[in-house]
């Protein structure tokens, strides 16, 4: 089983860049065929897949966020990151990192609330 | 890429069975054998309960089962228990490395 922990600022100003890191333990990021994902839940809404980075470093993005989104991985630090630029209040959400095979997110972080506000 | 369609809420009594539907299109649910289901208790991390349409993770109760017909996937929970009360989400592969969730269904165990 993989353990995941999100970290990053809980408050981001509008128009700034939201940056989060997910630290991975219990597995190598390049072994096991894992996909490393970011998923969010806006207040009162359902889950939304943001994007992922594969064990080989390939990235995949939600088309609705693609223009503002960068997901990367640092295998030396065993973590992967999310950067979402030009944020607005609509980006306020609980952000989860999750890992698993192709589309089955078997392991999740506890989630971190990010509020976009001035 | 549109969200998959789920009923907003379902309810059942302890011991009963319920089914939650998840309707997509021929470009996602109907095209790939890659529908997953998640149980989400508010304030906790979601939990995988079904993957690849109908497979259960190791150790998960066989009260949970998944199926699919055409563009609609279904999650059935039999022998409802109080602790099953939660939000349930389906997810499907949508092509080109992307994934889409359903809007979620709130299960109330009366």
Short mmCIF file of C-alpha atoms in Angstrom, two decimals:
data_model
loop_
_atom_site.label_atom_id
_atom_site.label_comp_id
_atom_site.label_asym_id
_atom_site.label_seq_id
_atom_site.Cartn_x
_atom_site.Cartn_y
_atom_site.Cartn_z
CA UNK A 1 0.00 0.00 0.00
CA UNK A 2 1.16 3.49 -0.85
CA UNK A 3 0.96 6.39 1.58
CA UNK A 4 0.33 9.87 0.21
CA UNK A 5 0.44 13.28 1.90
CA UNK A 6 -0.51 16.59 0.33
CA UNK A 7 1.21 19.80 1.35
CA UNK A 8 1.06 23.43 0.30
CA UNK A 9 -0.50 26.79 1.12
CA UNK A 10 -4.07 26.79 2.33
CA UNK A 11 -4.71 30.29 0.98
CA UNK A 12 -3.90 31.58 -2.49
CA UNK A 13 -4.65 35.04 -3.86
CA UNK A 14 -6.74 35.38 -7.01
CA UNK A 15 -4.69 35.40 -10.24
CA UNK A 16 -1.77 33.72 -8.47
CA UNK A 17 -0.52 30.15 -8.91
CA UNK A 18 -1.72 27.33 -6.70
CA UNK A 19 1.14 24.93 -5.91
CA UNK A 20 0.76 21.62 -4.10
CA UNK A 21 3.07 18.68 -3.49
CA UNK A 22 2.18 15.07 -2.80
CA UNK A 23 4.84 13.11 -0.93
CA UNK A 24 4.85 9.39 -1.65
CA UNK A 25 6.00 6.67 0.71
CA UNK A 26 5.83 2.92 0.49
CA UNK A 27 6.59 2.72 -3.22
CA UNK A 28 8.98 3.89 -5.86
CA UNK A 29 7.29 6.36 -8.18
CA UNK A 30 8.80 4.73 -11.24
CA UNK A 31 8.09 1.11 -10.34
CA UNK A 32 4.85 -0.82 -10.10
CA UNK A 33 3.11 0.82 -13.04
CA UNK A 34 1.47 3.47 -10.89
CA UNK A 35 -0.28 6.57 -12.12
CA UNK A 36 -0.08 9.58 -9.81
CA UNK A 37 -3.18 11.75 -9.83
CA UNK A 38 -4.64 15.00 -8.61
CA UNK A 39 -8.37 15.14 -7.89
CA UNK A 40 -10.38 17.94 -6.31
CA UNK A 41 -13.76 18.51 -4.73
CA UNK A 42 -15.16 22.01 -4.83
CA UNK A 43 -17.55 23.01 -2.01
CA UNK A 44 -20.88 21.26 -2.43
CA UNK A 45 -19.73 19.57 -5.64
CA UNK A 46 -18.53 16.17 -6.74
CA UNK A 47 -15.08 14.85 -7.44
CA UNK A 48 -13.21 16.24 -10.44
CA UNK A 49 -10.18 14.59 -12.03
CA UNK A 50 -7.50 17.24 -12.54
CA UNK A 51 -4.69 15.27 -14.15
CA UNK A 52 -2.00 12.67 -13.69
CA UNK A 53 1.62 11.75 -14.26
CA UNK A 54 2.57 8.19 -15.07
CA UNK A 55 5.40 6.07 -13.71
CA UNK A 56 7.29 6.91 -16.92
CA UNK A 57 6.74 10.65 -16.56
CA UNK A 58 3.97 11.11 -19.13
CA UNK A 59 1.38 13.70 -18.14
CA UNK A 60 -2.36 13.80 -18.80
CA UNK A 61 -4.59 16.79 -18.11
CA UNK A 62 -8.29 17.54 -17.77
CA UNK A 63 -9.08 19.44 -20.99
CA UNK A 64 -10.94 22.13 -19.05
CA UNK A 65 -7.84 22.92 -16.97
CA UNK A 66 -5.07 22.14 -19.46
CA UNK A 67 -4.19 25.74 -20.28
CA UNK A 68 -3.47 26.55 -16.61
CA UNK A 69 -2.12 23.24 -15.37
CA UNK A 70 1.30 21.67 -14.87
CA UNK A 71 1.85 18.32 -13.14
CA UNK A 72 5.36 17.04 -12.59
CA UNK A 73 7.21 14.39 -10.62
CA UNK A 74 10.52 14.39 -8.78
CA UNK A 75 11.69 10.83 -8.39
CA UNK A 76 14.71 11.80 -6.31
CA UNK A 77 12.42 13.36 -3.70
CA UNK A 78 9.63 10.82 -4.28
CA UNK A 79 6.96 13.40 -4.76
CA UNK A 80 4.78 14.84 -7.49
CA UNK A 81 3.42 18.33 -7.82
CA UNK A 82 0.50 20.37 -9.10
CA UNK A 83 0.68 23.94 -10.34
CA UNK A 84 -2.53 25.69 -11.37
CA UNK A 85 -2.09 29.24 -12.62
CA UNK A 86 -4.42 32.24 -12.73
CA UNK A 87 -6.67 30.88 -10.01
CA UNK A 88 -10.09 32.27 -9.16
CA UNK A 89 -12.58 31.57 -6.39
CA UNK A 90 -13.86 28.70 -8.53
CA UNK A 91 -10.61 26.87 -7.81
CA UNK A 92 -11.36 26.78 -4.08
CA UNK A 93 -11.53 23.08 -3.24
CA UNK A 94 -10.21 20.17 -1.27
CA UNK A 95 -7.35 18.83 -3.36
CA UNK A 96 -6.49 15.13 -3.14
CA UNK A 97 -3.57 13.23 -4.51
CA UNK A 98 -4.28 9.61 -5.40
CA UNK A 99 -2.38 6.68 -6.83
CA UNK A 100 -3.22 3.41 -8.47
CA UNK A 101 -3.28 1.52 -11.70
CA UNK A 102 -4.96 2.76 -14.83
CA UNK A 103 -7.95 4.65 -13.43
CA UNK A 104 -8.36 2.78 -10.18
CA UNK A 105 -7.29 5.13 -7.42
CA UNK A 106 -6.55 2.64 -4.68
CA UNK A 107 -4.60 4.97 -2.42
CA UNK A 108 -5.45 8.55 -1.46
CA UNK A 109 -4.04 11.34 0.60
CA UNK A 110 -6.25 12.90 3.26
CA UNK A 111 -6.84 15.97 1.13
CA UNK A 112 -5.92 19.59 1.66
CA UNK A 113 -8.27 22.58 1.52
CA UNK A 114 -7.11 25.41 -0.69
CA UNK A 115 -9.04 28.65 -0.53
CA UNK A 116 -8.66 31.29 -3.22
CA UNK A 117 -9.36 34.67 -1.69
CA UNK A 118 -7.89 38.11 -1.40
CA UNK B 1 -15.76 15.87 -21.72
CA UNK B 2 -18.94 15.96 -19.60
CA UNK B 3 -19.47 14.52 -16.14
CA UNK B 4 -21.15 11.14 -15.97
CA UNK B 5 -24.78 11.21 -14.82
CA UNK B 6 -25.72 9.74 -11.45
CA UNK B 7 -28.91 10.14 -9.41
CA UNK B 8 -28.47 12.79 -6.75
CA UNK B 9 -29.72 10.50 -4.00
CA UNK B 10 -30.89 7.00 -3.22
CA UNK B 11 -32.10 5.47 0.01
CA UNK B 12 -32.74 2.09 1.52
CA UNK B 13 -33.34 0.32 4.80
CA UNK B 14 -30.82 -1.89 6.58
CA UNK B 15 -30.68 -5.31 4.95
CA UNK B 16 -32.12 -4.13 1.66
CA UNK B 17 -30.31 -3.80 -1.68
CA UNK B 18 -29.90 -0.61 -3.70
CA UNK B 19 -28.51 0.14 -7.12
CA UNK B 20 -26.84 3.36 -8.26
CA UNK B 21 -26.62 4.06 -11.98
CA UNK B 22 -23.89 5.92 -13.83
CA UNK B 23 -24.68 6.96 -17.38
CA UNK B 24 -22.06 8.10 -19.85
CA UNK B 25 -21.65 7.88 -23.59
CA UNK B 26 -20.22 5.59 -26.24
CA UNK B 27 -16.97 7.56 -25.87
CA UNK B 28 -16.39 6.71 -22.24
CA UNK B 29 -18.50 4.23 -20.23
CA UNK B 30 -19.66 2.34 -23.29
CA UNK B 31 -16.25 2.16 -24.96
CA UNK B 32 -13.87 0.98 -22.26
CA UNK B 33 -13.89 -1.62 -19.48
CA UNK B 34 -12.60 1.02 -17.09
CA UNK B 35 -15.40 2.15 -14.80
CA UNK B 36 -14.51 2.53 -11.13
CA UNK B 37 -16.65 3.28 -8.09
CA UNK B 38 -15.67 5.14 -4.93
CA UNK B 39 -17.26 5.43 -1.51
CA UNK B 40 -16.74 8.82 0.14
CA UNK B 41 -17.56 9.60 3.73
CA UNK B 42 -17.39 13.41 4.13
CA UNK B 43 -14.15 14.55 5.68
CA UNK B 44 -12.37 11.33 4.77
CA UNK B 45 -10.46 10.17 1.72
CA UNK B 46 -12.54 8.38 -0.94
CA UNK B 47 -12.24 4.58 -1.02
CA UNK B 48 -12.06 2.43 -4.13
CA UNK B 49 -14.79 -0.23 -4.09
CA UNK B 50 -15.05 -1.37 -7.73
CA UNK B 51 -12.60 -1.14 -10.66
CA UNK B 52 -12.57 -2.30 -14.28
CA UNK B 53 -16.38 -2.32 -14.29
CA UNK B 54 -16.91 -5.19 -11.84
CA UNK B 55 -13.74 -6.14 -9.96
CA UNK B 56 -13.50 -5.75 -6.20
CA UNK B 57 -10.27 -4.80 -4.42
CA UNK B 58 -8.84 -7.52 -2.24
CA UNK B 59 -10.56 -7.70 1.12
CA UNK B 60 -13.62 -5.69 0.15
CA UNK B 61 -17.00 -7.07 1.13
CA UNK B 62 -18.84 -8.97 -1.59
CA UNK B 63 -21.92 -6.92 -0.71
CA UNK B 64 -20.59 -4.45 -3.28
CA UNK B 65 -20.87 -5.39 -6.96
CA UNK B 66 -20.51 -3.60 -10.26
CA UNK B 67 -21.98 -4.22 -13.68
CA UNK B 68 -22.42 -2.46 -17.00
CA UNK B 69 -24.82 -2.48 -19.93
CA UNK B 70 -24.13 -0.24 -22.88
CA UNK B 71 -23.39 3.29 -21.72
CA UNK B 72 -24.68 2.73 -18.18
CA UNK B 73 -22.71 1.24 -15.31
CA UNK B 74 -24.31 0.23 -12.04
CA UNK B 75 -23.21 -0.27 -8.46
CA UNK B 76 -25.28 -2.59 -6.29
CA UNK B 77 -24.97 -2.74 -2.54
CA UNK B 78 -26.73 -5.67 -0.93
CA UNK B 79 -27.50 -6.20 2.74
CA UNK B 80 -27.35 -2.46 3.43
CA UNK B 81 -25.63 -1.44 6.64
CA UNK B 82 -25.71 1.85 8.50
CA UNK B 83 -22.03 2.42 7.73
CA UNK B 84 -22.76 2.27 3.98
CA UNK B 85 -24.31 5.73 4.25
CA UNK B 86 -21.95 7.87 2.19
CA UNK B 87 -21.51 9.57 -1.16
CA UNK B 88 -20.74 7.28 -4.10
CA UNK B 89 -18.94 8.31 -7.28
CA UNK B 90 -18.36 6.52 -10.55
CA UNK B 91 -15.41 7.26 -12.80
CA UNK B 92 -14.63 6.24 -16.37
CA UNK B 93 -11.79 6.47 -18.82
CA UNK B 94 -12.66 9.03 -21.49
CA UNK B 95 -9.82 8.46 -23.94
CA UNK B 96 -6.48 10.20 -24.55
CA UNK B 97 -5.37 9.53 -20.99
CA UNK B 98 -8.23 11.45 -19.42
CA UNK B 99 -10.81 10.43 -16.85
CA UNK B 100 -14.22 11.71 -15.86
CA UNK B 101 -16.24 11.37 -12.65
CA UNK B 102 -19.95 11.24 -12.10
CA UNK B 103 -21.69 13.94 -10.10
CA UNK B 104 -22.04 11.68 -7.09
CA UNK B 105 -24.95 9.97 -5.33
CA UNK B 106 -25.81 10.41 -1.68
CA UNK B 107 -26.89 7.12 -0.13
CA UNK B 108 -29.11 7.39 2.92
CA UNK B 109 -29.69 4.29 5.02
CA UNK B 110 -33.01 4.85 6.75
#
